[in-house]
Amino acid sequence: MVIAGPAAAALDSLDPSQREFIQSLPKAELHAHLNGCLPLSLLQDMASQYISDAAQTKIVEEGIAKLQKGIILDEIHDFFGLFPAIYALTSNTTNMRRATRAVLGQFLDGTKPWCSYLELRSTPRQTEEMTRKEYLHAVLDEVEQYPSHKAAFIVSLDRRMGVEELKECVDLACSLKSEGRRVVGIDLCGDPRAGDMKILEEYLDMAKTAGLLITLHIAETAENSYEETKQLLSYQPNRLGHATFLDDEAKTLVRESKMCIEICLSSNILCKTVPRLEDHHIRYYIQHDHPVVICTDDTLPFRTSLEGEYALLLALPPLGLGLTEVERPDLLPSFLSLMNSAVVSGLHARAGPVPESVIVFDVLTVIAFIILILSVTVARLSGIQRVKTWYLLQLSSAFCCLSFLFLVGHQTGPEPPLQFCAFSAALIYAAPPMVAAAALCFVIELYLRLSSALYSKKISDILVDRITWSIPMIHGWAI
Ligand SMILES: [Zn+2]
């Protein structure tokens, strides 16, 4: 990946210890567009094998040449003209898989990965060679090669989409999520001048009901009206992309709702939506302790990396924001804690809505656990004589309840760490046979003692102990 422009200048101005500091930070990339982050070398390779009609070939050649030279955008709208070449090269599932693999590798592989967690986003495209469903399957197959704490996918909706396309994309995202595929959210992106934002409500509601989280590109340009911004905020998104031109009322709402802002510094500067870094709205959110997360947006046209974006924070003005040197001395630590909180509020880390049945199950389990522990405590303290197997049955039942209670808060996501999962699963599988064995012990002892009382036969305690304790032993041995 060639780093150039503002990110390269900021990186070059840092001393080795500052670069080491950036590399050592735990970073999450939460705003990266798949087709905008392809490595140029991959595109060149795909272009060399590209066979099409003369007009299409010309588009591809011109697009690659522009990207190779380094683009100069006069305004944000020029940016969208770069994509026909990329789209022509990634119009089938084979190339989409290659492209996704390369982008994931760029962010997550190597001895110095760019980040420890990546949420990649893309608009499912329909071409002559693939359907939207095939597009999503191809991308998800590659994303799922990484563990869920490293990579996830957001389905983007293009602002130009009509109701039929919106419905198709959201339906696909919801059904993939219900099948357990790694779709974590819905994004709204595309040309900021396009589309009617009022038609989104129904589809964003569908996504939320399915447990998907929402992130919206919002107020990217001065042309985006305040009415439109208000409309988008009324959908209560979880995160906002750019949020460059928010008025005071919108800013207050965003702060009160703690919507995390995805900040893409190079993208804003190169698309000229922010004239200079010192004017960037990130300052406002830092000053108000609001969660932000640093992202790259599109590494290919903006020729940046995640390290480059962080360098823009540390580099001295005019190359960067000079956060450690220029602002207050404690700004960087507080900024880092903000970034961590942003990661926590990432789509990956949010739990989906908890169904009522799960809540009822949890409440009943807690009640059962309390009753079981109370009955054992009362029996012990009151001096009432109980047989040992009764205690065994009560305590193993309490243990069974406890094994399920470990899962509270994780039943609808986020996925807990692997060690926790393994421990919890072992308990859940072990508890029912333990309770069954304890119940059998209790019934046998009860039978023996009742028989001895009814027929006045003396029964040895040692025999009872041997019979009852042998059941779990045999059970364990058999397993
Ligand atoms: Zn974006």
Short mmCIF file of C-alpha atoms and ligand atoms in Angstrom, two decimals:
data_model
loop_
_atom_site.label_atom_id
_atom_site.label_comp_id
_atom_site.label_asym_id
_atom_site.label_seq_id
_atom_site.Cartn_x
_atom_site.Cartn_y
_atom_site.Cartn_z
CA MET A 1 0.00 0.00 0.00
CA VAL A 2 1.46 3.36 -1.06
CA ILE A 3 0.92 6.03 1.59
CA ALA A 4 0.94 9.56 0.19
CA GLY A 5 -0.62 12.94 0.75
CA PRO A 6 -1.47 14.30 4.25
CA ALA A 7 -1.11 10.92 6.00
CA ALA A 8 2.39 10.37 4.56
CA ALA A 9 3.51 13.89 5.48
CA ALA A 10 2.23 13.43 9.05
CA LEU A 11 3.90 10.00 9.37
CA ASP A 12 7.23 11.36 8.10
CA SER A 13 7.18 14.12 10.69
CA LEU A 14 6.90 11.70 13.65
CA ASP A 15 9.91 10.36 15.50
CA PRO A 16 10.36 6.56 15.80
CA SER A 17 9.00 6.46 19.36
CA GLN A 18 5.77 8.18 18.27
CA ARG A 19 5.33 5.67 15.42
CA GLU A 20 6.00 2.84 17.83
CA PHE A 21 3.42 4.32 20.19
CA ILE A 22 0.79 4.35 17.40
CA GLN A 23 1.62 0.79 16.41
CA SER A 24 1.29 -0.38 20.00
CA LEU A 25 -2.23 1.08 20.39
CA PRO A 26 -5.12 -1.38 20.20
CA LYS A 27 -6.92 -0.07 17.13
CA ALA A 28 -10.30 -0.85 15.60
CA GLU A 29 -11.19 0.07 12.02
CA LEU A 30 -14.93 0.61 11.97
CA HIS A 31 -15.37 2.61 8.75
CA ALA A 32 -13.67 0.97 5.76
CA HIS A 33 -15.38 0.46 2.40
CA LEU A 34 -14.37 -2.82 0.80
CA ASN A 35 -14.13 -1.56 -2.79
CA GLY A 36 -12.35 1.61 -1.69
CA CYS A 37 -9.66 -0.27 0.23
CA LEU A 38 -8.37 -2.64 -2.46
CA PRO A 39 -4.60 -2.73 -2.78
CA LEU A 40 -3.58 -1.04 -6.06
CA SER A 41 -1.32 -3.99 -6.96
CA LEU A 42 -4.33 -6.33 -6.87
CA LEU A 43 -6.34 -4.04 -9.13
CA GLN A 44 -3.44 -3.83 -11.58
CA ASP A 45 -3.21 -7.61 -11.59
CA MET A 46 -6.96 -7.96 -12.17
CA ALA A 47 -6.80 -5.32 -14.91
CA SER A 48 -4.07 -7.26 -16.74
CA GLN A 49 -6.44 -10.25 -16.98
CA TYR A 50 -9.51 -8.16 -17.79
CA ILE A 51 -11.27 -8.95 -21.04
CA SER A 52 -14.20 -6.82 -22.16
CA ASP A 53 -15.38 -4.50 -24.91
CA ALA A 54 -13.30 -1.47 -25.89
CA ALA A 55 -15.38 1.06 -23.92
CA GLN A 56 -15.20 -0.91 -20.66
CA THR A 57 -11.50 -1.61 -21.12
CA LYS A 58 -10.91 2.12 -21.58
CA ILE A 59 -12.79 2.89 -18.33
CA VAL A 60 -10.64 0.35 -16.46
CA GLU A 61 -7.36 1.61 -17.94
CA GLU A 62 -8.16 5.25 -17.21
CA GLY A 63 -9.36 4.47 -13.69
CA ILE A 64 -6.22 2.49 -12.81
CA ALA A 65 -3.99 5.20 -14.30
CA LYS A 66 -5.74 7.86 -12.18
CA LEU A 67 -5.42 5.83 -8.99
CA GLN A 68 -1.79 5.08 -9.76
CA LYS A 69 -0.96 8.75 -10.28
CA GLY A 70 -2.72 9.78 -7.09
CA ILE A 71 -6.02 11.50 -7.41
CA ILE A 72 -6.71 15.16 -6.92
CA LEU A 73 -10.33 15.83 -6.11
CA ASP A 74 -11.87 19.23 -6.56
CA GLU A 75 -14.86 18.23 -4.47
CA ILE A 76 -16.34 15.15 -2.84
CA HIS A 77 -18.57 14.38 -5.83
CA ASP A 78 -15.50 13.72 -8.03
CA PHE A 79 -14.71 10.83 -5.73
CA PHE A 80 -17.62 8.69 -6.94
CA GLY A 81 -16.34 8.86 -10.53
CA LEU A 82 -13.39 6.64 -9.53
CA PHE A 83 -15.46 3.56 -8.87
CA PRO A 84 -16.64 2.32 -12.34
CA ALA A 85 -13.14 0.94 -12.98
CA ILE A 86 -13.04 -0.90 -9.65
CA TYR A 87 -16.58 -2.21 -10.07
CA ALA A 88 -15.78 -3.50 -13.56
CA LEU A 89 -12.90 -5.53 -12.14
CA THR A 90 -14.86 -6.94 -9.21
CA SER A 91 -17.99 -7.95 -11.08
CA ASN A 92 -17.88 -11.68 -10.35
CA THR A 93 -17.67 -13.76 -7.16
CA THR A 94 -14.14 -15.02 -7.88
CA ASN A 95 -12.72 -11.50 -8.00
CA MET A 96 -14.88 -10.38 -5.05
CA ARG A 97 -13.38 -13.17 -2.96
CA ARG A 98 -9.85 -12.17 -4.03
CA ALA A 99 -10.61 -8.53 -3.29
CA THR A 100 -12.07 -9.25 0.15
CA ARG A 101 -9.18 -11.55 1.05
CA ALA A 102 -6.67 -8.86 0.07
CA VAL A 103 -8.41 -6.11 2.06
CA LEU A 104 -8.75 -8.28 5.17
CA GLY A 105 -5.09 -9.21 4.88
CA GLN A 106 -4.10 -5.56 4.50
CA PHE A 107 -5.76 -4.62 7.80
CA LEU A 108 -5.33 -7.76 9.89
CA ASP A 109 -2.35 -9.83 8.72
CA GLY A 110 1.40 -9.56 9.08
CA THR A 111 3.71 -8.94 12.01
CA LYS A 112 2.38 -5.39 12.39
CA PRO A 113 -1.34 -5.57 11.56
CA TRP A 114 -3.05 -2.20 11.04
CA CYS A 115 -5.73 -3.01 13.59
CA SER A 116 -6.95 -5.73 15.90
CA TYR A 117 -10.59 -5.53 14.82
CA LEU A 118 -12.07 -4.66 11.42
CA GLU A 119 -15.65 -3.96 10.43
CA LEU A 120 -15.65 -3.99 6.65
CA ARG A 121 -18.61 -2.55 4.76
CA SER A 122 -19.89 -2.86 1.22
CA THR A 123 -23.02 -2.39 -0.87
CA PRO A 124 -24.13 -5.72 -2.34
CA ARG A 125 -23.86 -5.32 -6.12
CA GLN A 126 -25.80 -7.14 -8.77
CA THR A 127 -23.97 -7.70 -12.07
CA GLU A 128 -24.44 -9.91 -15.11
CA GLU A 129 -22.26 -12.49 -13.39
CA MET A 130 -23.55 -12.46 -9.80
CA THR A 131 -26.63 -11.70 -7.70
CA ARG A 132 -26.58 -9.58 -4.54
CA LYS A 133 -26.91 -12.73 -2.50
CA GLU A 134 -23.90 -14.31 -4.22
CA TYR A 135 -21.95 -11.09 -3.66
CA LEU A 136 -22.66 -11.19 0.08
CA HIS A 137 -21.89 -14.90 0.37
CA ALA A 138 -18.54 -14.40 -1.40
CA VAL A 139 -17.57 -11.53 0.92
CA LEU A 140 -18.80 -13.23 4.11
CA ASP A 141 -17.00 -16.49 3.27
CA GLU A 142 -13.75 -14.52 3.39
CA VAL A 143 -14.65 -12.38 6.45
CA GLU A 144 -15.51 -15.54 8.37
CA GLN A 145 -12.02 -16.93 7.79
CA TYR A 146 -11.11 -14.66 10.71
CA PRO A 147 -12.50 -15.09 14.25
CA SER A 148 -15.48 -12.92 15.20
CA HIS A 149 -13.38 -10.74 17.52
CA LYS A 150 -11.24 -9.78 14.50
CA ALA A 151 -13.55 -9.25 11.55
CA ALA A 152 -17.19 -8.53 10.85
CA PHE A 153 -19.26 -7.16 8.01
CA ILE A 154 -21.71 -4.28 7.56
CA VAL A 155 -24.19 -4.28 4.65
CA SER A 156 -24.21 -0.82 3.05
CA LEU A 157 -27.30 0.70 1.47
CA ASP A 158 -26.63 3.17 -1.32
CA ARG A 159 -28.54 6.45 -1.06
CA ARG A 160 -29.60 6.08 -4.71
CA MET A 161 -31.44 2.82 -4.03
CA GLY A 162 -35.20 2.66 -4.51
CA VAL A 163 -37.55 0.84 -2.17
CA GLU A 164 -37.21 -2.51 -3.98
CA GLU A 165 -33.41 -2.50 -3.78
CA LEU A 166 -33.49 -1.33 -0.15
CA LYS A 167 -35.89 -4.13 0.74
CA GLU A 168 -33.81 -6.75 -1.06
CA CYS A 169 -30.58 -5.67 0.66
CA VAL A 170 -32.11 -5.40 4.16
CA ASP A 171 -33.95 -8.73 3.73
CA LEU A 172 -30.66 -10.35 2.74
CA ALA A 173 -28.82 -8.80 5.70
CA CYS A 174 -31.53 -9.93 8.15
CA SER A 175 -31.71 -13.48 6.83
CA LEU A 176 -27.91 -13.82 6.81
CA LYS A 177 -27.81 -12.57 10.40
CA SER A 178 -30.49 -15.09 11.42
CA GLU A 179 -28.45 -17.86 9.76
CA GLY A 180 -25.56 -16.92 12.04
CA ARG A 181 -23.46 -15.27 9.30
CA ARG A 182 -21.10 -12.43 10.36
CA VAL A 183 -23.36 -9.49 9.42
CA VAL A 184 -23.37 -6.98 12.30
CA GLY A 185 -24.95 -3.86 10.92
CA ILE A 186 -26.47 -1.72 8.20
CA ASP A 187 -24.80 1.38 6.76
CA LEU A 188 -26.11 4.19 4.61
CA CYS A 189 -23.56 5.50 2.12
CA GLY A 190 -23.10 6.83 -1.42
CA ASP A 191 -23.36 10.18 -3.12
CA PRO A 192 -24.46 12.62 -0.37
CA ARG A 193 -26.63 14.54 -2.85
CA ALA A 194 -28.70 11.52 -3.86
CA GLY A 195 -31.84 9.88 -2.53
CA ASP A 196 -34.86 10.52 -0.37
CA MET A 197 -34.00 9.76 3.22
CA LYS A 198 -37.66 9.52 4.27
CA ILE A 199 -38.08 6.10 2.67
CA LEU A 200 -35.46 4.51 4.92
CA GLU A 201 -37.47 4.25 8.14
CA GLU A 202 -39.26 0.99 7.38
CA TYR A 203 -36.05 -0.77 6.32
CA LEU A 204 -33.93 0.48 9.21
CA ASP A 205 -36.68 -0.68 11.60
CA MET A 206 -36.59 -4.12 9.97
CA ALA A 207 -32.83 -4.24 10.46
CA LYS A 208 -33.06 -3.16 14.10
CA THR A 209 -35.72 -5.79 14.82
CA ALA A 210 -33.37 -8.42 13.39
CA GLY A 211 -30.69 -7.31 15.87
CA LEU A 212 -28.58 -5.36 13.38
CA LEU A 213 -27.00 -2.08 14.45
CA ILE A 214 -27.12 1.08 12.36
CA THR A 215 -24.43 3.44 11.15
CA LEU A 216 -25.22 6.31 8.77
CA HIS A 217 -23.04 8.57 6.64
CA ILE A 218 -24.52 11.88 7.68
CA ALA A 219 -24.05 15.59 6.96
CA GLU A 220 -21.00 14.92 4.78
CA THR A 221 -21.33 18.13 2.78
CA ALA A 222 -22.67 21.62 3.35
CA GLU A 223 -25.36 20.78 0.77
CA ASN A 224 -26.97 18.22 3.08
CA SER A 225 -29.94 20.02 4.57
CA TYR A 226 -30.58 20.23 8.31
CA GLU A 227 -34.01 18.65 7.67
CA GLU A 228 -32.31 15.63 6.13
CA THR A 229 -29.84 15.41 9.02
CA LYS A 230 -32.71 15.60 11.51
CA GLN A 231 -34.55 12.89 9.62
CA LEU A 232 -31.52 10.58 9.72
CA LEU A 233 -30.92 11.26 13.41
CA SER A 234 -34.56 10.41 14.14
CA TYR A 235 -33.75 6.82 13.09
CA GLN A 236 -31.54 6.67 16.21
CA PRO A 237 -28.41 5.25 14.59
CA ASN A 238 -25.71 3.73 16.78
CA ARG A 239 -22.84 5.38 14.92
CA LEU A 240 -22.40 8.24 12.47
CA GLY A 241 -20.00 8.45 9.54
CA HIS A 242 -18.24 11.84 9.16
CA ALA A 243 -21.00 14.05 10.69
CA THR A 244 -19.11 17.07 9.36
CA PHE A 245 -21.90 19.61 9.00
CA LEU A 246 -24.09 19.20 12.07
CA ASP A 247 -25.82 22.27 13.46
CA ASP A 248 -25.84 22.97 17.21
CA GLU A 249 -29.16 21.23 17.77
CA ALA A 250 -27.96 18.09 15.98
CA LYS A 251 -24.64 18.16 17.85
CA THR A 252 -26.47 18.29 21.18
CA LEU A 253 -28.68 15.37 20.17
CA VAL A 254 -25.66 13.35 19.05
CA ARG A 255 -23.88 14.04 22.33
CA GLU A 256 -26.92 13.22 24.46
CA SER A 257 -27.47 9.95 22.57
CA LYS A 258 -23.74 9.13 22.74
CA MET A 259 -23.66 8.22 19.03
CA CYS A 260 -20.06 7.37 18.22
CA ILE A 261 -18.58 9.42 15.35
CA GLU A 262 -16.46 7.63 12.77
CA ILE A 263 -13.72 10.14 11.92
CA CYS A 264 -11.89 9.90 8.58
CA LEU A 265 -9.36 12.75 8.52
CA SER A 266 -7.61 12.17 5.15
CA SER A 267 -10.94 11.53 3.45
CA ASN A 268 -12.37 14.85 4.71
CA ILE A 269 -9.28 16.83 3.76
CA LEU A 270 -8.85 15.29 0.29
CA CYS A 271 -12.57 15.58 -0.53
CA LYS A 272 -12.31 19.19 0.66
CA THR A 273 -15.28 18.93 3.03
CA VAL A 274 -12.94 20.21 5.76
CA PRO A 275 -10.57 22.95 4.54
CA ARG A 276 -7.79 22.44 7.09
CA LEU A 277 -7.10 19.90 9.82
CA GLU A 278 -7.23 22.61 12.46
CA ASP A 279 -10.87 23.24 11.47
CA HIS A 280 -11.81 19.58 11.81
CA HIS A 281 -14.88 18.78 13.90
CA ILE A 282 -12.97 16.05 15.78
CA ARG A 283 -11.74 18.84 18.07
CA TYR A 284 -15.30 19.62 19.18
CA TYR A 285 -16.02 15.99 20.07
CA ILE A 286 -12.73 15.53 21.91
CA GLN A 287 -13.37 18.69 23.93
CA HIS A 288 -16.78 17.32 24.88
CA ASP A 289 -15.47 13.86 25.77
CA HIS A 290 -17.66 12.32 23.09
CA PRO A 291 -16.83 8.87 21.67
CA VAL A 292 -15.04 8.97 18.33
CA VAL A 293 -13.18 6.31 16.38
CA ILE A 294 -10.39 6.95 13.87
CA CYS A 295 -10.95 5.27 10.50
CA THR A 296 -9.55 5.29 6.96
CA ASP A 297 -12.75 5.30 4.83
CA ASP A 298 -11.10 4.38 1.47
CA THR A 299 -7.39 3.59 1.64
CA LEU A 300 -7.01 3.21 -2.15
CA PRO A 301 -7.96 6.68 -3.44
CA PHE A 302 -6.87 8.52 -0.28
CA ARG A 303 -3.56 6.61 -0.16
CA THR A 304 -3.67 6.29 3.59
CA SER A 305 -3.41 3.65 6.32
CA LEU A 306 -4.75 3.45 9.86
CA GLU A 307 -1.28 4.35 11.16
CA GLY A 308 -1.31 7.36 8.82
CA GLU A 309 -4.68 8.52 10.22
CA TYR A 310 -3.37 8.28 13.79
CA ALA A 311 -0.24 10.15 12.69
CA LEU A 312 -2.52 13.03 11.66
CA LEU A 313 -3.58 13.27 15.32
CA LEU A 314 -0.05 13.36 16.70
CA ALA A 315 1.84 15.36 14.05
CA LEU A 316 2.37 19.01 14.81
CA PRO A 317 0.30 21.60 12.91
CA PRO A 318 -0.02 22.21 10.05
CA LEU A 319 0.69 18.53 9.27
CA GLY A 320 -1.50 17.20 12.06
CA LEU A 321 -3.61 18.13 15.03
CA GLY A 322 -0.64 18.00 17.44
CA LEU A 323 -2.85 16.50 20.10
CA THR A 324 -0.16 15.83 22.68
CA GLU A 325 1.80 19.02 22.21
CA VAL A 326 -0.71 21.68 21.36
CA GLU A 327 -3.84 20.93 23.33
CA ARG A 328 -3.91 20.06 27.00
CA PRO A 329 -1.30 17.56 28.19
CA ASP A 330 -3.97 15.06 29.28
CA LEU A 331 -5.78 15.16 25.97
CA LEU A 332 -4.09 12.16 24.46
CA PRO A 333 -4.89 9.78 27.33
CA SER A 334 -8.46 11.03 27.42
CA PHE A 335 -8.60 10.70 23.66
CA LEU A 336 -7.36 7.15 23.87
CA SER A 337 -9.99 6.28 26.43
CA LEU A 338 -12.53 7.79 24.05
CA MET A 339 -11.27 5.54 21.32
CA ASN A 340 -11.59 2.54 23.56
CA SER A 341 -15.13 3.49 24.44
CA ALA A 342 -15.81 3.87 20.75
CA VAL A 343 -14.59 0.37 20.15
CA VAL A 344 -16.87 -0.85 22.89
CA SER A 345 -19.78 0.90 21.26
CA GLY A 346 -18.83 -0.71 17.95
CA LEU A 347 -21.48 -2.70 16.17
CA HIS A 348 -19.56 -5.86 16.96
CA ALA A 349 -19.71 -5.30 20.69
CA ARG A 350 -23.35 -4.42 21.01
CA ALA A 351 -25.83 -7.01 22.16
CA GLY A 352 -28.96 -7.50 20.11
CA PRO A 353 -32.45 -7.09 21.64
CA VAL A 354 -33.09 -9.71 24.34
CA PRO A 355 -36.26 -11.73 23.62
CA GLU A 356 -38.84 -11.96 26.43
CA SER A 357 -38.50 -15.74 26.62
CA VAL A 358 -34.79 -15.33 27.47
CA ILE A 359 -35.62 -12.84 30.25
CA VAL A 360 -38.28 -15.20 31.69
CA PHE A 361 -35.75 -18.08 31.58
CA ASP A 362 -33.12 -15.99 33.39
CA VAL A 363 -35.57 -14.83 36.09
CA LEU A 364 -36.84 -18.38 36.74
CA THR A 365 -33.26 -19.68 36.93
CA VAL A 366 -32.32 -17.01 39.49
CA ILE A 367 -35.44 -17.79 41.58
CA ALA A 368 -34.67 -21.55 41.49
CA PHE A 369 -31.06 -20.91 42.49
CA ILE A 370 -32.10 -18.76 45.46
CA ILE A 371 -34.73 -21.28 46.66
CA LEU A 372 -32.26 -24.18 46.44
CA ILE A 373 -29.52 -22.35 48.36
CA LEU A 374 -32.03 -21.15 50.97
CA SER A 375 -33.43 -24.66 51.52
CA VAL A 376 -29.93 -26.08 52.07
CA THR A 377 -28.98 -23.22 54.42
CA VAL A 378 -32.20 -23.54 56.46
CA ALA A 379 -31.78 -27.33 56.72
CA ARG A 380 -28.19 -26.94 57.94
CA LEU A 381 -28.91 -24.17 60.43
CA SER A 382 -32.18 -25.56 61.84
CA GLY A 383 -30.67 -28.93 62.74
CA ILE A 384 -33.33 -30.85 60.79
CA GLN A 385 -31.75 -34.10 59.78
CA ARG A 386 -31.55 -34.64 56.05
CA VAL A 387 -29.94 -37.51 54.23
CA LYS A 388 -26.71 -36.76 52.39
CA THR A 389 -28.20 -37.47 48.99
CA TRP A 390 -30.83 -34.79 49.59
CA TYR A 391 -28.02 -32.25 50.02
CA LEU A 392 -26.35 -33.69 46.93
CA LEU A 393 -29.54 -33.25 44.88
CA GLN A 394 -30.15 -29.69 46.11
CA LEU A 395 -26.58 -28.54 45.56
CA SER A 396 -26.21 -30.16 42.14
CA SER A 397 -29.50 -28.50 41.07
CA ALA A 398 -28.17 -25.14 42.32
CA PHE A 399 -24.97 -25.77 40.37
CA CYS A 400 -27.04 -26.50 37.25
CA CYS A 401 -28.80 -23.10 37.63
CA LEU A 402 -25.45 -21.40 38.11
CA SER A 403 -24.07 -22.91 34.89
CA PHE A 404 -26.81 -21.10 32.93
CA LEU A 405 -26.45 -17.86 34.89
CA PHE A 406 -22.87 -17.49 33.65
CA LEU A 407 -24.38 -16.72 30.24
CA VAL A 408 -26.55 -13.78 31.33
CA GLY A 409 -25.70 -10.80 29.10
CA HIS A 410 -24.22 -12.99 26.38
CA GLN A 411 -27.33 -14.83 25.20
CA THR A 412 -27.96 -12.57 22.20
CA GLY A 413 -24.36 -11.39 21.69
CA PRO A 414 -21.72 -10.12 22.00
CA GLU A 415 -19.83 -13.34 21.69
CA PRO A 416 -17.81 -13.92 24.90
CA PRO A 417 -14.08 -14.78 24.84
CA LEU A 418 -13.25 -18.35 23.77
CA GLN A 419 -12.02 -19.46 27.24
CA PHE A 420 -15.25 -18.24 28.83
CA CYS A 421 -17.29 -20.04 26.16
CA ALA A 422 -15.40 -23.31 26.71
CA PHE A 423 -15.79 -23.11 30.51
CA SER A 424 -19.46 -22.21 30.34
CA ALA A 425 -20.23 -24.92 27.75
CA ALA A 426 -18.43 -27.54 29.88
CA LEU A 427 -20.59 -26.59 32.90
CA ILE A 428 -23.83 -26.60 30.90
CA TYR A 429 -23.13 -30.05 29.46
CA ALA A 430 -21.92 -31.48 32.79
CA ALA A 431 -24.73 -30.17 34.99
CA PRO A 432 -27.79 -32.18 33.72
CA PRO A 433 -26.15 -35.66 34.10
CA MET A 434 -24.91 -34.57 37.52
CA VAL A 435 -28.44 -33.62 38.61
CA ALA A 436 -29.82 -36.88 37.13
CA ALA A 437 -27.23 -38.95 39.00
CA ALA A 438 -27.94 -37.05 42.24
CA ALA A 439 -31.70 -37.59 41.83
CA LEU A 440 -31.17 -41.32 41.29
CA CYS A 441 -28.98 -41.48 44.40
CA PHE A 442 -31.67 -39.70 46.40
CA VAL A 443 -34.45 -42.06 45.19
CA ILE A 444 -32.37 -45.16 45.95
CA GLU A 445 -31.49 -43.96 49.42
CA LEU A 446 -35.12 -43.03 50.05
CA TYR A 447 -36.24 -46.50 48.91
CA LEU A 448 -33.69 -48.24 51.13
CA ARG A 449 -34.57 -46.18 54.18
CA LEU A 450 -38.34 -46.53 53.71
CA SER A 451 -37.94 -50.30 53.20
CA SER A 452 -35.90 -50.54 56.38
CA ALA A 453 -38.53 -48.55 58.33
CA LEU A 454 -41.50 -50.52 56.94
CA TYR A 455 -40.03 -54.01 57.32
CA SER A 456 -37.96 -53.23 60.44
CA LYS A 457 -34.82 -54.32 58.66
CA LYS A 458 -31.62 -52.76 59.79
CA ILE A 459 -29.75 -51.01 57.08
CA SER A 460 -26.11 -50.16 57.21
CA ASP A 461 -25.16 -46.54 56.50
CA ILE A 462 -21.99 -47.78 54.80
CA LEU A 463 -24.06 -49.80 52.32
CA VAL A 464 -26.23 -46.77 51.52
CA ASP A 465 -23.12 -44.64 51.04
CA ARG A 466 -21.50 -47.22 48.76
CA ILE A 467 -24.61 -47.64 46.60
CA THR A 468 -25.32 -43.95 46.26
CA TRP A 469 -21.73 -42.82 45.68
CA SER A 470 -21.07 -45.59 43.18
CA ILE A 471 -23.70 -44.22 40.74
CA PRO A 472 -21.87 -40.96 39.92
CA MET A 473 -18.58 -42.88 39.82
CA ILE A 474 -19.91 -45.39 37.28
CA HIS A 475 -21.54 -42.58 35.35
CA GLY A 476 -18.27 -40.61 35.22
CA TRP A 477 -16.29 -43.71 34.30
CA ALA A 478 -18.76 -44.54 31.50
CA ILE A 479 -18.41 -41.01 30.08
ZN ZN B 1 -17.45 6.27 4.07
#
